[in-house]
Amino acid sequence: QFSNTTIAWYLKEKARKTWKGNRVRGARAAWQEWIRLAKASDIRPVVTVAEQVEEKLWGILNAMRLRVSNGLAEALNGKIRGLRVRAKGYRSKARFKTAILFHFGGLEMTPNPLK
């Protein structure tokens, strides 16, 4: 009999292999098989993840097919949240927007002597 840790590790590696695999064809079946195995494990956190994957399967398959991610947007959102926390709030939305543009707008801040 396998331990819960062993089963969870196996399922993690199987999901990683499915995600990283170069084949988009058959990905739906692979994810559905993973969901079935994860739910059968009766490990509550794994079952919860399986339910989330099942709920978001359409988006997961699209991300695999299109090779896109919202990672950059999430990273920027995290930096913006950190900016708000460090400032301990802003007096208005306009000031908050200005701070976001100042810190993350990618503007060239050094003076150009040729202009």
PDB file of C-alpha atoms in Angstrom:
ATOM      1  CA  GLN A   1       0.000   0.000   0.000  1.00  0.00           C
ATOM      2  CA  PHE A   2       1.339   3.441  -0.949  1.00  0.00           C
ATOM      3  CA  SER A   3       1.450   6.394   1.441  1.00  0.00           C
ATOM      4  CA  ASN A   4      -0.520   9.563   0.779  1.00  0.00           C
ATOM      5  CA  THR A   5       2.755  11.378   0.140  1.00  0.00           C
ATOM      6  CA  THR A   6       3.739   8.863  -2.526  1.00  0.00           C
ATOM      7  CA  ILE A   7       0.358   9.114  -4.247  1.00  0.00           C
ATOM      8  CA  ALA A   8       0.351  12.925  -4.113  1.00  0.00           C
ATOM      9  CA  TRP A   9       3.903  13.043  -5.530  1.00  0.00           C
ATOM     10  CA  TYR A  10       2.962  10.656  -8.347  1.00  0.00           C
ATOM     11  CA  LEU A  11      -0.083  12.778  -9.238  1.00  0.00           C
ATOM     12  CA  LYS A  12       1.992  15.958  -9.160  1.00  0.00           C
ATOM     13  CA  GLU A  13       4.546  14.466 -11.536  1.00  0.00           C
ATOM     14  CA  LYS A  14       1.820  13.104 -13.811  1.00  0.00           C
ATOM     15  CA  ALA A  15       0.187  16.564 -13.986  1.00  0.00           C
ATOM     16  CA  ARG A  16       3.560  18.193 -14.664  1.00  0.00           C
ATOM     17  CA  LYS A  17       4.285  15.728 -17.446  1.00  0.00           C
ATOM     18  CA  THR A  18       0.857  16.380 -18.984  1.00  0.00           C
ATOM     19  CA  TRP A  19       1.347  20.159 -18.775  1.00  0.00           C
ATOM     20  CA  LYS A  20       4.932  20.158 -20.064  1.00  0.00           C
ATOM     21  CA  GLY A  21       4.268  17.544 -22.742  1.00  0.00           C
ATOM     22  CA  ASN A  22       4.613  18.802 -26.280  1.00  0.00           C
ATOM     23  CA  ARG A  23       1.411  17.126 -27.358  1.00  0.00           C
ATOM     24  CA  VAL A  24      -1.768  19.138 -27.318  1.00  0.00           C
ATOM     25  CA  ARG A  25      -3.637  16.353 -29.045  1.00  0.00           C
ATOM     26  CA  GLY A  26      -4.856  13.993 -26.351  1.00  0.00           C
ATOM     27  CA  ALA A  27      -4.323  16.528 -23.570  1.00  0.00           C
ATOM     28  CA  ARG A  28      -8.032  16.554 -22.668  1.00  0.00           C
ATOM     29  CA  ALA A  29      -8.016  12.786 -22.185  1.00  0.00           C
ATOM     30  CA  ALA A  30      -4.780  12.971 -20.171  1.00  0.00           C
ATOM     31  CA  TRP A  31      -6.213  15.646 -17.860  1.00  0.00           C
ATOM     32  CA  GLN A  32      -9.485  13.737 -17.460  1.00  0.00           C
ATOM     33  CA  GLU A  33      -7.531  10.613 -16.519  1.00  0.00           C
ATOM     34  CA  TRP A  34      -5.509  12.676 -14.020  1.00  0.00           C
ATOM     35  CA  ILE A  35      -8.715  14.098 -12.539  1.00  0.00           C
ATOM     36  CA  ARG A  36     -10.167  10.603 -12.191  1.00  0.00           C
ATOM     37  CA  LEU A  37      -7.029   9.302 -10.449  1.00  0.00           C
ATOM     38  CA  ALA A  38      -6.788  12.343  -8.183  1.00  0.00           C
ATOM     39  CA  LYS A  39     -10.408  12.034  -7.077  1.00  0.00           C
ATOM     40  CA  ALA A  40      -9.941   8.302  -6.481  1.00  0.00           C
ATOM     41  CA  SER A  41      -6.981   9.030  -4.185  1.00  0.00           C
ATOM     42  CA  ASP A  42      -9.359  10.325  -1.474  1.00  0.00           C
ATOM     43  CA  ILE A  43      -6.650  12.749  -0.329  1.00  0.00           C
ATOM     44  CA  ARG A  44      -8.712  15.853   0.400  1.00  0.00           C
ATOM     45  CA  PRO A  45      -6.227  18.516  -0.844  1.00  0.00           C
ATOM     46  CA  VAL A  46      -5.586  16.503  -4.028  1.00  0.00           C
ATOM     47  CA  VAL A  47      -9.314  16.043  -4.621  1.00  0.00           C
ATOM     48  CA  THR A  48      -9.780  19.806  -4.199  1.00  0.00           C
ATOM     49  CA  VAL A  49      -7.116  20.495  -6.828  1.00  0.00           C
ATOM     50  CA  ALA A  50      -8.704  17.911  -9.147  1.00  0.00           C
ATOM     51  CA  GLU A  51     -12.044  19.693  -8.824  1.00  0.00           C
ATOM     52  CA  GLN A  52     -10.381  23.016  -9.652  1.00  0.00           C
ATOM     53  CA  VAL A  53      -8.610  21.532 -12.676  1.00  0.00           C
ATOM     54  CA  GLU A  54     -11.895  20.005 -13.831  1.00  0.00           C
ATOM     55  CA  GLU A  55     -13.639  23.361 -13.452  1.00  0.00           C
ATOM     56  CA  LYS A  56     -10.878  25.226 -15.346  1.00  0.00           C
ATOM     57  CA  LEU A  57     -10.050  22.508 -17.891  1.00  0.00           C
ATOM     58  CA  TRP A  58     -11.171  24.568 -20.889  1.00  0.00           C
ATOM     59  CA  GLY A  59      -8.780  27.384 -19.931  1.00  0.00           C
ATOM     60  CA  ILE A  60      -5.952  24.946 -19.199  1.00  0.00           C
ATOM     61  CA  LEU A  61      -6.338  23.317 -22.609  1.00  0.00           C
ATOM     62  CA  ASN A  62      -6.395  26.740 -24.304  1.00  0.00           C
ATOM     63  CA  ALA A  63      -3.262  27.780 -22.435  1.00  0.00           C
ATOM     64  CA  MET A  64      -1.541  24.587 -23.577  1.00  0.00           C
ATOM     65  CA  ARG A  65      -2.694  25.060 -27.166  1.00  0.00           C
ATOM     66  CA  LEU A  66      -1.833  28.765 -27.420  1.00  0.00           C
ATOM     67  CA  ARG A  67       1.262  28.619 -25.169  1.00  0.00           C
ATOM     68  CA  VAL A  68       0.125  31.673 -23.219  1.00  0.00           C
ATOM     69  CA  SER A  69       0.096  32.507 -19.553  1.00  0.00           C
ATOM     70  CA  ASN A  70      -1.142  35.306 -17.344  1.00  0.00           C
ATOM     71  CA  GLY A  71       2.068  35.081 -15.296  1.00  0.00           C
ATOM     72  CA  LEU A  72       3.335  38.528 -16.339  1.00  0.00           C
ATOM     73  CA  ALA A  73       0.024  40.163 -15.470  1.00  0.00           C
ATOM     74  CA  GLU A  74      -0.044  38.417 -12.085  1.00  0.00           C
ATOM     75  CA  ALA A  75       3.543  39.501 -11.377  1.00  0.00           C
ATOM     76  CA  LEU A  76       2.691  43.116 -12.182  1.00  0.00           C
ATOM     77  CA  ASN A  77      -0.440  42.930 -10.016  1.00  0.00           C
ATOM     78  CA  GLY A  78       1.687  41.672  -7.136  1.00  0.00           C
ATOM     79  CA  LYS A  79       4.106  44.575  -7.558  1.00  0.00           C
ATOM     80  CA  ILE A  80       1.202  47.044  -7.634  1.00  0.00           C
ATOM     81  CA  ARG A  81      -0.241  45.531  -4.438  1.00  0.00           C
ATOM     82  CA  GLY A  82       3.193  45.854  -2.839  1.00  0.00           C
ATOM     83  CA  LEU A  83       3.355  49.501  -3.915  1.00  0.00           C
ATOM     84  CA  ARG A  84      -0.018  50.171  -2.270  1.00  0.00           C
ATOM     85  CA  VAL A  85       1.048  48.421   0.945  1.00  0.00           C
ATOM     86  CA  ARG A  86       4.386  50.281   1.151  1.00  0.00           C
ATOM     87  CA  ALA A  87       2.618  53.607   0.662  1.00  0.00           C
ATOM     88  CA  LYS A  88      -0.022  52.676   3.271  1.00  0.00           C
ATOM     89  CA  GLY A  89      -2.753  53.828   0.883  1.00  0.00           C
ATOM     90  CA  TYR A  90      -3.305  56.785  -1.410  1.00  0.00           C
ATOM     91  CA  ARG A  91      -5.536  59.845  -1.029  1.00  0.00           C
ATOM     92  CA  SER A  92      -7.230  59.298  -4.373  1.00  0.00           C
ATOM     93  CA  LYS A  93      -7.421  56.892  -7.276  1.00  0.00           C
ATOM     94  CA  ALA A  94      -5.692  59.479  -9.459  1.00  0.00           C
ATOM     95  CA  ARG A  95      -2.625  59.543  -7.179  1.00  0.00           C
ATOM     96  CA  PHE A  96      -2.551  55.756  -7.066  1.00  0.00           C
ATOM     97  CA  LYS A  97      -2.718  55.619 -10.873  1.00  0.00           C
ATOM     98  CA  THR A  98       0.103  58.179 -11.119  1.00  0.00           C
ATOM     99  CA  ALA A  99       2.245  56.137  -8.729  1.00  0.00           C
ATOM    100  CA  ILE A 100       1.653  52.965 -10.773  1.00  0.00           C
ATOM    101  CA  LEU A 101       2.645  54.724 -13.988  1.00  0.00           C
ATOM    102  CA  PHE A 102       5.672  56.308 -12.319  1.00  0.00           C
ATOM    103  CA  HIS A 103       6.994  53.054 -10.869  1.00  0.00           C
ATOM    104  CA  PHE A 104       5.967  50.547 -13.550  1.00  0.00           C
ATOM    105  CA  GLY A 105       5.290  52.606 -16.681  1.00  0.00           C
ATOM    106  CA  GLY A 106       8.706  51.995 -18.183  1.00  0.00           C
ATOM    107  CA  LEU A 107       9.371  55.701 -18.710  1.00  0.00           C
ATOM    108  CA  GLU A 108      12.913  56.866 -19.325  1.00  0.00           C
ATOM    109  CA  MET A 109      13.760  59.008 -16.292  1.00  0.00           C
ATOM    110  CA  THR A 110      17.281  60.127 -17.190  1.00  0.00           C
ATOM    111  CA  PRO A 111      17.518  63.445 -19.007  1.00  0.00           C
ATOM    112  CA  ASN A 112      18.552  63.291 -22.659  1.00  0.00           C
ATOM    113  CA  PRO A 113      21.273  65.916 -23.273  1.00  0.00           C
ATOM    114  CA  LEU A 114      20.660  65.870 -27.033  1.00  0.00           C
ATOM    115  CA  LYS A 115      17.191  67.363 -26.746  1.00  0.00           C
TER     116      LYS A 115
END
